[in-house]
PDB file of C-alpha atoms in Angstrom:
ATOM      1  CA  UNK A1124      -6.421 -13.212  -6.957  1.00 79.00           C
ATOM      2  CA  UNK A1125      -3.933 -14.562  -9.988  1.00 90.00           C
ATOM      3  CA  UNK A1126       0.102 -15.466  -8.988  1.00 90.00           C
ATOM      4  CA  UNK A1127       1.282 -12.895 -10.520  1.00 91.00           C
ATOM      5  CA  UNK A1128      -0.694 -10.795  -8.295  1.00 93.00           C
ATOM      6  CA  UNK A1129       0.056 -12.037  -5.757  1.00 94.00           C
ATOM      7  CA  UNK A1130       3.913 -11.950  -6.238  1.00 95.00           C
ATOM      8  CA  UNK A1131       3.414  -8.647  -6.927  1.00 96.00           C
ATOM      9  CA  UNK A1132       1.629  -7.692  -4.169  1.00 96.00           C
ATOM     10  CA  UNK A1133       3.980  -9.683  -1.569  1.00 97.00           C
ATOM     11  CA  UNK A1134       6.978  -7.555  -3.454  1.00 97.00           C
ATOM     12  CA  UNK A1135       5.789  -4.554  -2.347  1.00 98.00           C
ATOM     13  CA  UNK A1136       4.702  -5.608   0.851  1.00 97.00           C
ATOM     14  CA  UNK A1137       8.626  -6.765   1.593  1.00 97.00           C
ATOM     15  CA  UNK A1138       9.948  -3.628  -0.287  1.00 98.00           C
ATOM     16  CA  UNK A1139       7.175  -0.558   1.710  1.00 98.00           C
ATOM     17  CA  UNK A1140       8.360  -2.586   5.153  1.00 97.00           C
ATOM     18  CA  UNK A1141      11.770  -2.897   4.136  1.00 98.00           C
ATOM     19  CA  UNK A1142      12.261   0.238   3.672  1.00 98.00           C
ATOM     20  CA  UNK A1143      10.386   1.997   6.049  1.00 98.00           C
ATOM     21  CA  UNK A1144      12.947  -0.604   8.307  1.00 97.00           C
ATOM     22  CA  UNK A1145      15.750   0.142   6.912  1.00 97.00           C
ATOM     23  CA  UNK A1146      14.960   4.871   7.346  1.00 98.00           C
ATOM     24  CA  UNK A1147      13.987   3.391  10.982  1.00 97.00           C
ATOM     25  CA  UNK A1148      17.463   2.295  11.707  1.00 95.00           C
ATOM     26  CA  UNK A1149      19.172   4.859   9.304  1.00 97.00           C
ATOM     27  CA  UNK A1150      17.381   7.541  12.016  1.00 97.00           C
ATOM     28  CA  UNK A1151      18.340   5.574  15.306  1.00 93.00           C
ATOM     29  CA  UNK A1152      20.780   3.618  15.013  1.00 90.00           C
ATOM     30  CA  UNK A1153      20.995   0.958  17.743  1.00 88.00           C
ATOM     31  CA  UNK A1154      18.517   2.558  19.316  1.00 89.00           C
ATOM     32  CA  UNK A1155      16.157   0.230  16.816  1.00 90.00           C
ATOM     33  CA  UNK A1156      17.989  -2.547  17.740  1.00 87.00           C
ATOM     34  CA  UNK A1157      15.375  -4.962  20.459  1.00 83.00           C
ATOM     35  CA  UNK A1158      17.197  -6.007  22.854  1.00 75.00           C
ATOM     36  CA  UNK A1159      20.819  -3.814  22.474  1.00 75.00           C
ATOM     37  CA  UNK A1160      21.865  -2.204  24.597  1.00 71.00           C
ATOM     38  CA  UNK A1161      24.421   0.658  23.331  1.00 73.00           C
ATOM     39  CA  UNK A1162      27.099  -0.540  22.113  1.00 78.00           C
ATOM     40  CA  UNK A1163      29.386   2.682  21.266  1.00 83.00           C
ATOM     41  CA  UNK A1164      30.472   4.878  18.277  1.00 88.00           C
ATOM     42  CA  UNK A1165      31.252   2.396  16.259  1.00 90.00           C
ATOM     43  CA  UNK A1166      28.626   0.220  16.314  1.00 87.00           C
ATOM     44  CA  UNK A1167      25.858   2.923  15.615  1.00 89.00           C
ATOM     45  CA  UNK A1168      27.921   3.888  12.203  1.00 92.00           C
ATOM     46  CA  UNK A1169      27.942   0.444  11.175  1.00 92.00           C
ATOM     47  CA  UNK A1170      24.078  -0.177  12.169  1.00 91.00           C
ATOM     48  CA  UNK A1171      23.163   3.017  10.614  1.00 95.00           C
ATOM     49  CA  UNK A1172      25.135   2.486   7.676  1.00 96.00           C
ATOM     50  CA  UNK A1173      23.220  -1.034   7.059  1.00 96.00           C
ATOM     51  CA  UNK A1174      19.776   0.694   7.757  1.00 97.00           C
ATOM     52  CA  UNK A1175      20.862   3.025   4.953  1.00 98.00           C
ATOM     53  CA  UNK A1176      21.268  -0.150   2.853  1.00 98.00           C
ATOM     54  CA  UNK A1177      18.759  -2.171   4.042  1.00 97.00           C
ATOM     55  CA  UNK A1178      16.532   1.087   2.973  1.00 98.00           C
ATOM     56  CA  UNK A1179      17.789   0.672  -0.526  1.00 98.00           C
ATOM     57  CA  UNK A1180      16.714  -3.490  -0.437  1.00 98.00           C
ATOM     58  CA  UNK A1181      13.488  -2.106   0.022  1.00 98.00           C
ATOM     59  CA  UNK A1182      13.303   0.111  -3.067  1.00 98.00           C
ATOM     60  CA  UNK A1183      14.461  -2.237  -5.327  1.00 98.00           C
ATOM     61  CA  UNK A1184      11.689  -4.791  -4.235  1.00 98.00           C
ATOM     62  CA  UNK A1185       9.331  -1.762  -4.847  1.00 98.00           C
ATOM     63  CA  UNK A1186      10.933  -1.179  -8.457  1.00 98.00           C
ATOM     64  CA  UNK A1187      10.959  -4.775  -8.922  1.00 97.00           C
ATOM     65  CA  UNK A1188       7.791  -4.770  -8.482  1.00 97.00           C
ATOM     66  CA  UNK A1189       6.283  -2.595 -10.530  1.00 96.00           C
ATOM     67  CA  UNK A1190       8.377  -3.850 -13.822  1.00 95.00           C
ATOM     68  CA  UNK A1191       5.777  -5.237 -16.389  1.00 93.00           C
ATOM     69  CA  UNK A1192       6.753  -8.245 -16.601  1.00 92.00           C
ATOM     70  CA  UNK A1193       8.113  -9.286 -13.316  1.00 93.00           C
ATOM     71  CA  UNK A1194      11.302  -9.890 -13.492  1.00 95.00           C
ATOM     72  CA  UNK A1195      12.070 -13.364 -11.919  1.00 94.00           C
ATOM     73  CA  UNK A1196      16.185 -12.916 -12.088  1.00 94.00           C
ATOM     74  CA  UNK A1197      15.636  -9.700 -10.033  1.00 96.00           C
ATOM     75  CA  UNK A1198      12.513 -11.647  -7.689  1.00 97.00           C
ATOM     76  CA  UNK A1199      15.174 -14.257  -7.643  1.00 96.00           C
ATOM     77  CA  UNK A1200      17.970 -12.319  -6.184  1.00 97.00           C
ATOM     78  CA  UNK A1201      15.908 -10.338  -4.097  1.00 98.00           C
ATOM     79  CA  UNK A1202      14.870 -13.348  -2.071  1.00 98.00           C
ATOM     80  CA  UNK A1203      17.946 -15.402  -2.350  1.00 98.00           C
ATOM     81  CA  UNK A1204      20.146 -12.309  -0.866  1.00 98.00           C
ATOM     82  CA  UNK A1205      17.086 -11.752   2.239  1.00 98.00           C
ATOM     83  CA  UNK A1206      17.247 -16.167   2.159  1.00 98.00           C
ATOM     84  CA  UNK A1207      21.084 -14.615   2.990  1.00 98.00           C
ATOM     85  CA  UNK A1208      20.066 -12.845   5.904  1.00 97.00           C
ATOM     86  CA  UNK A1209      18.208 -15.694   7.482  1.00 97.00           C
ATOM     87  CA  UNK A1210      21.631 -17.477   7.473  1.00 98.00           C
ATOM     88  CA  UNK A1211      23.501 -15.367   8.351  1.00 97.00           C
ATOM     89  CA  UNK A1212      20.942 -15.344  11.440  1.00 97.00           C
ATOM     90  CA  UNK A1213      21.495 -19.614  12.130  1.00 98.00           C
ATOM     91  CA  UNK A1214      25.210 -18.668  11.997  1.00 98.00           C
ATOM     92  CA  UNK A1215      25.313 -15.772  15.067  1.00 96.00           C
ATOM     93  CA  UNK A1216      22.830 -18.779  17.038  1.00 97.00           C
ATOM     94  CA  UNK A1217      25.738 -20.879  16.567  1.00 98.00           C
ATOM     95  CA  UNK A1218      28.585 -18.368  17.138  1.00 98.00           C
ATOM     96  CA  UNK A1219      27.098 -16.489  20.080  1.00 96.00           C
ATOM     97  CA  UNK A1220      23.742 -17.943  21.178  1.00 96.00           C
ATOM     98  CA  UNK A1221      20.591 -17.352  21.302  1.00 96.00           C
ATOM     99  CA  UNK A1222      19.680 -12.350  20.087  1.00 93.00           C
ATOM    100  CA  UNK A1223      16.517 -11.348  21.660  1.00 91.00           C
ATOM    101  CA  UNK A1224      12.781 -12.875  20.361  1.00 94.00           C
ATOM    102  CA  UNK A1225      12.324 -11.215  18.253  1.00 93.00           C
ATOM    103  CA  UNK A1226      15.592 -10.953  15.949  1.00 93.00           C
ATOM    104  CA  UNK A1227      13.950 -15.311  15.859  1.00 95.00           C
ATOM    105  CA  UNK A1228      10.476 -14.106  14.546  1.00 96.00           C
ATOM    106  CA  UNK A1229      12.921 -11.829  12.023  1.00 95.00           C
ATOM    107  CA  UNK A1230      14.922 -14.745  10.800  1.00 96.00           C
ATOM    108  CA  UNK A1231      12.262 -17.107  10.275  1.00 97.00           C
ATOM    109  CA  UNK A1232      10.493 -14.333   8.375  1.00 97.00           C
ATOM    110  CA  UNK A1233      14.016 -14.379   6.078  1.00 97.00           C
ATOM    111  CA  UNK A1234      14.058 -18.330   5.995  1.00 98.00           C
ATOM    112  CA  UNK A1235      10.157 -18.708   4.974  1.00 97.00           C
ATOM    113  CA  UNK A1236       9.614 -16.357   3.024  1.00 97.00           C
ATOM    114  CA  UNK A1237      12.098 -16.654  -0.249  1.00 98.00           C
ATOM    115  CA  UNK A1238      10.837 -19.990  -0.750  1.00 97.00           C
ATOM    116  CA  UNK A1239       7.949 -18.408  -1.182  1.00 97.00           C
ATOM    117  CA  UNK A1240       9.042 -15.774  -3.913  1.00 97.00           C
ATOM    118  CA  UNK A1241      11.465 -18.572  -5.626  1.00 96.00           C
ATOM    119  CA  UNK A1242       7.519 -20.253  -6.497  1.00 95.00           C
ATOM    120  CA  UNK A1243       5.551 -17.243  -7.411  1.00 95.00           C
ATOM    121  CA  UNK A1244       8.124 -16.249  -9.145  1.00 92.00           C
ATOM    122  CA  UNK A1245       8.401 -19.163 -11.223  1.00 85.00           C
ATOM    123  CA  UNK A1246       8.770 -18.116 -15.124  1.00 69.00           C
ATOM    124  CA  UNK A1247       5.090 -20.051 -15.880  1.00 50.00           C
ATOM    125  CA  UNK A1248       4.326 -17.422 -12.925  1.00 53.00           C
ATOM    126  CA  UNK A1249       4.846 -14.756 -15.613  1.00 53.00           C
ATOM    127  CA  UNK A1250       2.291 -14.222 -18.811  1.00 54.00           C
ATOM    128  CA  UNK A1251       3.754 -15.756 -21.704  1.00 50.00           C
ATOM    129  CA  UNK A1252       4.893 -13.163 -24.829  1.00 53.00           C
ATOM    130  CA  UNK A1253       4.514 -14.220 -27.964  1.00 52.00           C
ATOM    131  CA  UNK A1254       7.832 -14.133 -29.884  1.00 52.00           C
ATOM    132  CA  UNK A1255       8.052 -10.890 -31.885  1.00 56.00           C
ATOM    133  CA  UNK A1256       8.420 -11.899 -35.974  1.00 48.00           C
TER     134      UNK A1256
END
């Protein structure tokens, strides 16, 4: 498999996973958060809103995966947002302590995958296009 093929495949997996997770949170609200107890209607509303946003984030990954050539700038932005989310989890641990173990697993994924995306989306990974005359 080529570097571009691996990038597209990983982008599709990311897109489908994020879209599914987002829809899950949109539909279930607080019940979708491992280890969480009912936090009331305000947090439920916030969680469902962010679920919709996360589903849209997944759709953005799928859109980018279907472009030819792969839009390197879009991949970097999407990976950067994921990395920012992982850094947010570290900030949360520092401010409020350790979350449910599953949130830690997600944090590791959010900190490990972006460098992989940055590497795979290096401009050299894009197929060379001859300059137009």
